[in-house]
Short mmCIF file of C-alpha atoms in Angstrom, two decimals:
data_model
loop_
_atom_site.label_atom_id
_atom_site.label_comp_id
_atom_site.label_asym_id
_atom_site.label_seq_id
_atom_site.Cartn_x
_atom_site.Cartn_y
_atom_site.Cartn_z
CA MET A 1 -23.53 -29.81 11.55
CA LYS A 2 -21.19 -32.60 12.73
CA ARG A 3 -20.50 -34.00 16.35
CA ARG A 4 -17.14 -34.35 17.12
CA ILE A 5 -16.38 -35.64 20.64
CA GLY A 6 -12.93 -35.11 22.51
CA ILE A 7 -10.66 -35.24 25.00
CA SER A 8 -8.79 -33.12 26.97
CA LEU A 9 -4.29 -32.34 28.17
CA TYR A 10 -2.49 -30.46 30.60
CA PRO A 11 1.34 -30.98 29.83
CA ASN A 12 2.19 -28.58 32.84
CA HIS A 13 0.88 -31.21 34.79
CA SER A 14 1.46 -34.41 33.12
CA ASP A 15 3.81 -37.46 31.71
CA LEU A 16 3.91 -36.98 27.95
CA LYS A 17 4.12 -40.46 27.06
CA LYS A 18 0.65 -40.74 29.30
CA ASP A 19 -0.63 -38.44 26.59
CA LEU A 20 0.78 -39.66 23.66
CA GLU A 21 -0.37 -43.19 24.65
CA TYR A 22 -3.73 -41.78 25.50
CA ILE A 23 -4.00 -40.03 21.91
CA ASP A 24 -3.77 -43.08 20.69
CA LYS A 25 -6.56 -44.35 22.39
CA VAL A 26 -8.99 -42.30 21.35
CA ALA A 27 -7.71 -41.28 17.54
CA THR A 28 -8.98 -45.29 17.28
CA LEU A 29 -11.94 -44.88 19.08
CA GLY A 30 -13.19 -41.92 16.43
CA TYR A 31 -12.72 -39.09 18.53
CA GLU A 32 -11.55 -35.63 17.05
CA ARG A 33 -10.85 -32.86 18.77
CA VAL A 34 -8.08 -31.95 22.41
CA PHE A 35 -8.75 -29.05 24.33
CA MET A 36 -5.03 -27.97 25.89
CA SER A 37 -4.78 -25.85 28.21
CA MET A 38 -1.91 -22.70 28.73
CA LEU A 39 -3.05 -21.01 31.57
CA GLU A 40 -0.93 -22.58 34.20
CA LEU A 41 2.21 -21.60 32.04
CA GLY A 42 4.65 -20.90 34.35
CA ASP A 43 7.29 -18.37 34.26
CA ASP A 44 10.18 -20.93 33.08
CA TYR A 45 7.92 -21.94 30.21
CA GLU A 46 11.26 -22.19 27.31
CA GLU A 47 11.04 -26.56 27.80
CA ILE A 48 7.11 -27.06 29.06
CA LEU A 49 6.41 -25.20 24.52
CA ASP A 50 8.41 -28.16 23.48
CA LYS A 51 6.54 -30.61 25.04
CA PHE A 52 3.41 -28.06 23.86
CA LYS A 53 4.73 -28.81 20.58
CA THR A 54 5.86 -32.72 20.69
CA THR A 55 1.56 -33.74 22.04
CA ILE A 56 0.04 -31.24 18.83
CA MET A 57 2.43 -32.64 16.48
CA ALA A 58 1.13 -35.99 18.50
CA CYS A 59 -2.82 -35.01 17.68
CA ARG A 60 -1.94 -33.10 13.98
CA ASN A 61 -0.66 -36.83 13.06
CA LYS A 62 -3.85 -38.77 14.26
CA GLY A 63 -5.62 -35.64 12.92
CA LEU A 64 -7.63 -35.01 15.65
CA GLU A 65 -8.37 -30.82 15.67
CA VAL A 66 -6.53 -28.68 18.78
CA MET A 67 -7.36 -25.37 20.78
CA LEU A 68 -5.39 -23.73 23.37
CA ASP A 69 -6.58 -22.79 25.57
CA VAL A 70 -5.05 -19.05 26.56
CA ALA A 71 -6.51 -15.67 28.24
CA PRO A 72 -4.47 -12.14 28.74
CA ASP A 73 -1.85 -12.86 30.56
CA ILE A 74 -0.64 -16.11 28.63
CA PHE A 75 -0.37 -13.59 25.77
CA ALA A 76 1.86 -10.64 28.48
CA LYS A 77 3.90 -13.98 29.15
CA LEU A 78 5.19 -15.30 25.93
CA GLY A 79 5.19 -11.75 24.95
CA VAL A 80 2.60 -12.69 22.11
CA ASP A 81 0.87 -9.65 20.61
CA PHE A 82 -2.99 -10.01 19.65
CA ASP A 83 -1.25 -8.43 15.90
CA ASP A 84 0.87 -11.75 15.23
CA LEU A 85 0.11 -15.03 16.65
CA SER A 86 2.04 -17.22 14.49
CA LEU A 87 3.44 -18.40 18.46
CA PHE A 88 0.86 -20.00 18.72
CA ALA A 89 0.08 -21.69 15.26
CA LYS A 90 4.18 -22.39 15.49
CA LEU A 91 2.76 -24.88 17.36
CA GLY A 92 0.67 -26.95 15.59
CA ALA A 93 -2.43 -26.09 16.91
CA HIS A 94 -5.64 -25.12 14.84
CA GLY A 95 -6.95 -22.57 17.00
CA LEU A 96 -7.37 -20.40 20.22
CA ARG A 97 -9.95 -20.76 22.83
CA LEU A 98 -10.00 -16.53 24.61
CA ASP A 99 -11.13 -17.50 28.36
CA ALA A 100 -11.60 -13.95 28.52
CA GLY A 101 -12.69 -12.27 26.79
CA SER A 102 -11.30 -8.48 24.78
CA ASN A 103 -13.80 -5.55 23.04
CA GLY A 104 -15.26 -7.30 20.45
CA GLN A 105 -14.00 -5.50 17.84
CA LYS A 106 -9.94 -6.95 18.79
CA GLU A 107 -11.96 -10.85 18.72
CA ALA A 108 -13.28 -9.61 15.54
CA MET A 109 -9.77 -8.15 13.89
CA ILE A 110 -7.64 -11.77 15.03
CA SER A 111 -10.89 -13.62 13.23
CA PHE A 112 -8.73 -12.60 10.12
CA ASN A 113 -5.87 -13.36 12.04
CA GLN A 114 -2.77 -14.45 8.79
CA ASP A 115 -2.28 -17.80 9.85
CA GLY A 116 -5.36 -18.80 9.91
CA LEU A 117 -6.62 -19.66 14.13
CA ILE A 118 -9.59 -20.55 15.27
CA ILE A 119 -10.65 -18.35 17.62
CA GLU A 120 -12.30 -19.76 20.35
CA LEU A 121 -14.84 -18.02 22.45
CA ASN A 122 -15.90 -18.66 26.13
CA MET A 123 -19.87 -19.02 26.33
CA SER A 124 -20.27 -19.42 29.52
CA ASN A 125 -22.01 -15.72 30.19
CA ASP A 126 -25.09 -14.96 29.65
CA VAL A 127 -24.81 -11.99 27.96
CA ALA A 128 -24.21 -10.24 24.49
CA TYR A 129 -20.99 -10.65 24.69
CA LEU A 130 -20.83 -12.73 20.77
CA ASP A 131 -23.55 -10.13 19.19
CA ASN A 132 -20.74 -7.39 20.12
CA ILE A 133 -17.77 -9.68 17.81
CA LEU A 134 -20.48 -10.37 14.94
CA THR A 135 -21.20 -6.41 15.50
CA TYR A 136 -17.59 -5.92 14.25
CA LYS A 137 -17.79 -7.85 11.10
CA ALA A 138 -15.98 -10.84 12.73
CA ASN A 139 -14.32 -13.64 10.19
CA LYS A 140 -17.73 -16.29 11.15
CA PRO A 141 -16.23 -19.38 9.50
CA PHE A 142 -13.42 -19.37 11.98
CA LEU A 143 -15.15 -17.99 15.08
CA TYR A 144 -16.53 -21.43 17.13
CA GLY A 145 -17.85 -21.10 20.97
CA CYS A 146 -16.73 -23.42 23.95
CA HIS A 147 -17.99 -23.81 27.79
CA ASN A 148 -16.16 -23.08 30.64
CA PHE A 149 -15.65 -26.09 33.15
CA TYR A 150 -15.88 -26.88 36.29
CA PRO A 151 -13.32 -28.21 39.13
CA GLN A 152 -14.95 -27.51 42.23
CA ASN A 153 -18.22 -29.33 44.05
CA ASP A 154 -21.12 -27.40 43.12
CA THR A 155 -19.87 -24.58 41.08
CA GLY A 156 -21.14 -25.68 37.96
CA LEU A 157 -23.94 -24.03 35.64
CA ASP A 158 -27.78 -24.49 36.22
CA TYR A 159 -29.60 -25.70 33.24
CA ASP A 160 -31.28 -23.03 32.76
CA PHE A 161 -28.72 -21.10 32.62
CA PHE A 162 -27.42 -23.23 29.60
CA ILE A 163 -28.93 -23.26 27.35
CA LYS A 164 -30.84 -19.44 27.75
CA CYS A 165 -26.12 -19.36 26.86
CA SER A 166 -26.14 -21.63 24.74
CA GLU A 167 -28.91 -20.23 22.37
CA ARG A 168 -27.02 -16.69 21.28
CA PHE A 169 -24.35 -19.81 20.02
CA LYS A 170 -26.51 -21.71 17.89
CA LYS A 171 -28.84 -19.09 17.00
CA GLU A 172 -25.80 -17.37 14.90
CA GLY A 173 -24.89 -20.68 13.74
CA ILE A 174 -21.48 -20.48 15.44
CA LYS A 175 -19.84 -24.57 16.20
CA THR A 176 -21.07 -25.02 20.32
CA ALA A 177 -19.03 -27.40 22.83
CA ALA A 178 -18.97 -28.39 26.67
CA PHE A 179 -17.92 -30.65 29.09
CA VAL A 180 -18.31 -32.95 30.73
CA SER A 181 -16.47 -35.52 33.58
CA SER A 182 -14.99 -38.49 33.93
CA LEU A 183 -15.16 -40.47 37.22
CA VAL A 184 -11.59 -42.03 37.13
CA GLY A 185 -9.85 -39.24 35.55
CA ASP A 186 -8.14 -37.09 37.89
CA VAL A 187 -5.59 -34.38 36.10
CA GLY A 188 -7.14 -30.99 34.95
CA PRO A 189 -5.40 -27.33 35.21
CA TRP A 190 -5.89 -26.62 38.97
CA SER A 191 -5.07 -29.20 42.17
CA VAL A 192 -9.23 -29.04 42.96
CA ASN A 193 -11.16 -31.64 40.53
CA ASP A 194 -14.10 -32.29 42.00
CA GLY A 195 -14.38 -33.84 38.61
CA LEU A 196 -14.60 -30.52 34.98
CA PRO A 197 -18.62 -30.25 34.24
CA THR A 198 -19.47 -27.69 31.86
CA LEU A 199 -23.20 -29.20 33.98
CA GLU A 200 -23.38 -29.41 37.92
CA MET A 201 -26.42 -32.01 37.11
CA HIS A 202 -23.73 -33.98 35.30
CA ARG A 203 -21.61 -34.08 38.60
CA LYS A 204 -21.95 -37.58 39.15
CA MET A 205 -23.37 -39.35 35.77
CA PRO A 206 -21.73 -42.00 33.88
CA LEU A 207 -19.81 -39.80 31.46
CA TYR A 208 -21.52 -41.32 27.94
CA ILE A 209 -25.27 -40.13 29.46
CA GLN A 210 -23.47 -36.43 30.16
CA ALA A 211 -23.12 -36.75 26.55
CA LYS A 212 -26.07 -37.97 25.35
CA HIS A 213 -28.27 -35.38 27.42
CA LEU A 214 -25.86 -32.25 25.80
CA PHE A 215 -26.09 -33.69 23.12
CA ALA A 216 -30.06 -33.82 23.28
CA THR A 217 -30.60 -30.32 23.94
CA GLY A 218 -29.68 -29.99 20.07
CA LEU A 219 -27.03 -26.62 21.11
CA ILE A 220 -24.71 -28.81 21.31
CA ASP A 221 -21.56 -30.07 18.11
CA ASP A 222 -18.84 -30.73 20.59
CA VAL A 223 -18.65 -32.58 23.84
CA ILE A 224 -14.99 -32.78 25.08
CA ILE A 225 -14.13 -34.48 28.12
CA GLY A 226 -13.06 -32.08 30.57
CA ASN A 227 -10.41 -34.62 32.90
CA ALA A 228 -7.77 -37.12 32.33
CA TYR A 229 -7.43 -39.60 31.83
CA ALA A 230 -11.06 -40.92 30.85
CA SER A 231 -11.25 -45.09 32.03
CA ASP A 232 -10.93 -47.71 28.77
CA GLU A 233 -14.95 -47.79 29.47
CA GLU A 234 -15.86 -45.17 29.82
CA LEU A 235 -14.06 -43.61 26.47
CA GLU A 236 -15.67 -46.58 24.71
CA ALA A 237 -18.88 -45.90 25.74
CA LEU A 238 -18.22 -42.15 24.87
CA ALA A 239 -17.16 -43.27 21.28
CA ASN A 240 -20.32 -45.73 20.92
CA ILE A 241 -23.31 -43.43 21.49
CA ASN A 242 -24.84 -42.36 18.32
CA ARG A 243 -24.42 -38.27 18.32
CA TYR A 244 -27.26 -38.01 16.14
CA GLN A 245 -31.07 -39.54 18.12
CA LEU A 246 -30.69 -40.07 20.95
CA GLU A 247 -30.75 -44.02 22.04
CA PHE A 248 -32.39 -45.10 25.05
CA GLU A 249 -30.53 -48.25 27.23
CA VAL A 250 -34.07 -50.32 28.05
CA GLU A 251 -33.65 -52.98 31.39
CA ILE A 252 -36.14 -56.23 28.93
CA ASN A 253 -38.73 -58.34 30.58
CA SER A 254 -37.74 -61.61 30.06
CA ASN A 255 -41.64 -63.26 29.69
CA ASN A 256 -40.88 -61.21 26.30
CA ASN A 257 -42.02 -62.86 22.58
CA GLU A 258 -39.58 -62.78 19.80
CA VAL A 259 -41.51 -60.35 17.82
CA GLU A 260 -42.27 -57.68 20.75
CA ASN A 261 -37.59 -57.47 21.31
CA GLU A 262 -37.69 -57.19 17.73
CA ILE A 263 -40.52 -53.91 17.57
CA MET A 264 -38.24 -52.21 21.10
CA PHE A 265 -35.14 -52.69 18.97
CA LYS A 266 -34.45 -53.37 15.83
CA GLU A 267 -36.91 -49.93 14.12
CA GLN A 268 -37.04 -46.63 13.60
CA HIS A 269 -38.56 -45.16 16.40
CA PHE A 270 -40.75 -41.24 16.40
CA ARG A 271 -42.74 -39.91 18.22
CA ARG A 272 -46.12 -39.24 16.74
CA GLY A 273 -46.46 -35.29 15.70
CA ASP A 274 -50.30 -35.43 18.15
CA VAL A 275 -48.99 -35.77 20.73
CA THR A 276 -49.66 -36.47 24.47
CA ALA A 277 -48.95 -36.12 27.97
CA ASN A 278 -49.12 -40.16 28.88
CA MET A 279 -46.91 -41.54 26.83
CA ILE A 280 -44.42 -41.65 23.43
CA ARG A 281 -46.30 -43.33 21.13
CA SER A 282 -44.62 -45.31 18.19
CA THR A 283 -47.27 -45.96 16.18
CA GLU A 284 -45.50 -47.42 12.78
CA VAL A 285 -44.45 -50.55 13.99
CA ARG A 286 -48.22 -51.57 13.91
CA LYS A 287 -48.15 -51.08 11.04
CA LYS A 288 -46.06 -53.55 9.55
CA TYR A 289 -47.02 -55.70 13.05
CA ILE A 290 -50.40 -55.41 12.60
CA ASN A 291 -50.87 -59.54 11.11
CA VAL A 292 -48.48 -61.16 13.73
CA ASP A 293 -50.05 -62.05 17.46
CA ASN A 294 -48.92 -61.12 20.68
CA LYS A 295 -50.92 -62.82 23.98
CA GLU A 296 -51.30 -61.40 26.86
CA HIS A 297 -48.30 -61.30 29.53
CA ASP A 298 -47.10 -58.49 32.39
CA HIS A 299 -50.37 -56.53 31.46
CA LEU A 300 -51.93 -55.40 34.52
CA GLU A 301 -49.30 -53.58 37.13
CA THR A 302 -49.64 -49.81 37.51
CA LEU A 303 -46.91 -49.30 34.46
CA SER A 304 -44.50 -46.28 35.36
CA LYS A 305 -42.36 -43.34 33.87
CA GLY A 306 -39.51 -45.31 32.44
CA ASP A 307 -40.95 -48.08 31.44
CA ILE A 308 -41.96 -49.71 27.62
CA VAL A 309 -45.34 -50.90 26.44
CA ILE A 310 -46.56 -52.94 24.05
CA GLY A 311 -49.61 -53.18 22.55
CA ASN A 312 -51.57 -57.03 22.79
CA ASN A 313 -54.41 -59.13 21.00
CA GLY A 314 -57.24 -57.15 22.68
CA PHE A 315 -56.13 -53.55 21.90
CA GLY A 316 -57.16 -53.81 18.37
CA LYS A 317 -56.42 -51.53 15.37
CA TYR A 318 -53.44 -50.38 18.41
CA LYS A 319 -52.04 -54.30 18.91
CA ASN A 320 -48.25 -54.46 18.20
CA GLU A 321 -47.85 -50.89 18.82
CA LEU A 322 -44.97 -49.41 20.77
CA GLN A 323 -45.59 -46.89 23.87
CA VAL A 324 -43.31 -45.48 26.13
CA VAL A 325 -45.00 -43.82 29.25
CA LEU A 326 -44.90 -40.57 30.90
CA LYS A 327 -47.38 -40.69 33.75
CA PRO A 328 -48.30 -43.62 35.51
CA HIS A 329 -51.28 -45.43 35.02
CA THR A 330 -53.51 -48.78 34.24
CA ASN A 331 -54.46 -50.65 30.81
CA ASP A 332 -54.58 -54.32 30.76
CA LEU A 333 -53.87 -54.29 26.88
CA LYS A 334 -50.49 -53.28 27.11
CA ASN A 335 -47.30 -55.49 27.91
CA LYS A 336 -44.74 -54.39 30.09
CA VAL A 337 -41.45 -55.14 27.47
CA GLY A 338 -39.24 -53.65 29.05
CA ARG A 339 -37.61 -50.06 31.06
CA VAL A 340 -35.90 -47.72 30.06
CA ILE A 341 -32.52 -47.47 32.42
CA ALA A 342 -32.81 -45.33 35.82
CA GLU A 343 -30.28 -42.97 34.60
CA GLU A 344 -31.29 -42.13 31.29
CA VAL A 345 -35.21 -42.22 31.92
CA PHE A 346 -35.26 -37.69 32.38
CA LEU A 347 -33.07 -38.40 29.07
CA LEU A 348 -37.55 -39.02 27.46
CA ASP A 349 -38.35 -35.36 28.24
CA TYR A 350 -36.14 -34.71 24.94
CA VAL A 351 -38.62 -37.07 22.43
CA ASP A 352 -41.03 -33.69 21.27
CA ALA A 353 -43.45 -33.89 17.95
CA TRP A 354 -41.90 -36.51 15.62
CA THR A 355 -38.70 -36.77 17.82
CA LYS A 356 -36.61 -39.26 15.88
CA PHE A 357 -35.12 -42.32 18.72
CA LYS A 358 -33.74 -46.35 19.02
CA LEU A 359 -33.64 -48.96 21.84
CA THR A 360 -30.72 -50.95 22.76
CA ARG A 361 -30.11 -53.74 25.49
CA GLY A 362 -28.91 -52.96 28.51
#
């Protein structure tokens, strides 16, 4: 399934001019979707609905898909019935994210709404919610799933729980989404805003590494920045990540020869299928560089997880094989040529048998 990146906007709290500038910026960077919260809608909502429509149409004009976050009290406030969602279609939305669910039959019914709106379900519960909806023969191509975000410190999802929730949707082929958090954005739905990630472990991580992690799980299709406004540097870093295979940022050794740097950064790597717990082995490169000389250097130190090594001349048939260390060891037949940056070492756990990966200069 195609993987996308997106942003969040909060018309109830934001400046329209700044929102429109933000939309223009992310559209040029290849962002494709926008989460927009209506949960903060007050009683005097007529004027704010015009702001929503202006913002949504600006998104549509840039090719951005817009999902409105709604709840039953918002339906009541707007005088909208589940059987007629035309108000949201007139605002220009592509779909509705249901922050709170109903009885399953209702969700299945509105997935056939006459306006063709996508119905996005809350993924952050490990219950048979989706199964129940599908039992009622929902319009499956019009169902998405999207996790919650968590503005308060220490309230984000535990990783194992997140995996269980996500697997329920992924096994049914439903498009999935989750949130990452800008480290500088200070606009969200509520007055408490300690960041807006789905996973608690992400709260203080660089934004692009949060996204790499979500994509690496294989369970999330769309990654959305939960808070506004992300910095230009954050937006560009997220736009530039590889959404379909892990690319590890590497600090290189200044003693490397030209061939070692070429092996690291110009080759497509994959882990051998007969895995060992001690290292990730990329063995095809040794065949390509079998006749290339590689003298010893930086080969006597103790290696630790995240170190990158390449076999030197003394390694026989294994000369110029690239390995990423998983467990500490020493081996004077391997030259240490670099190291995965500290923030990304945990992502090595997602490189399984036959997993493709690349290395980039840090």
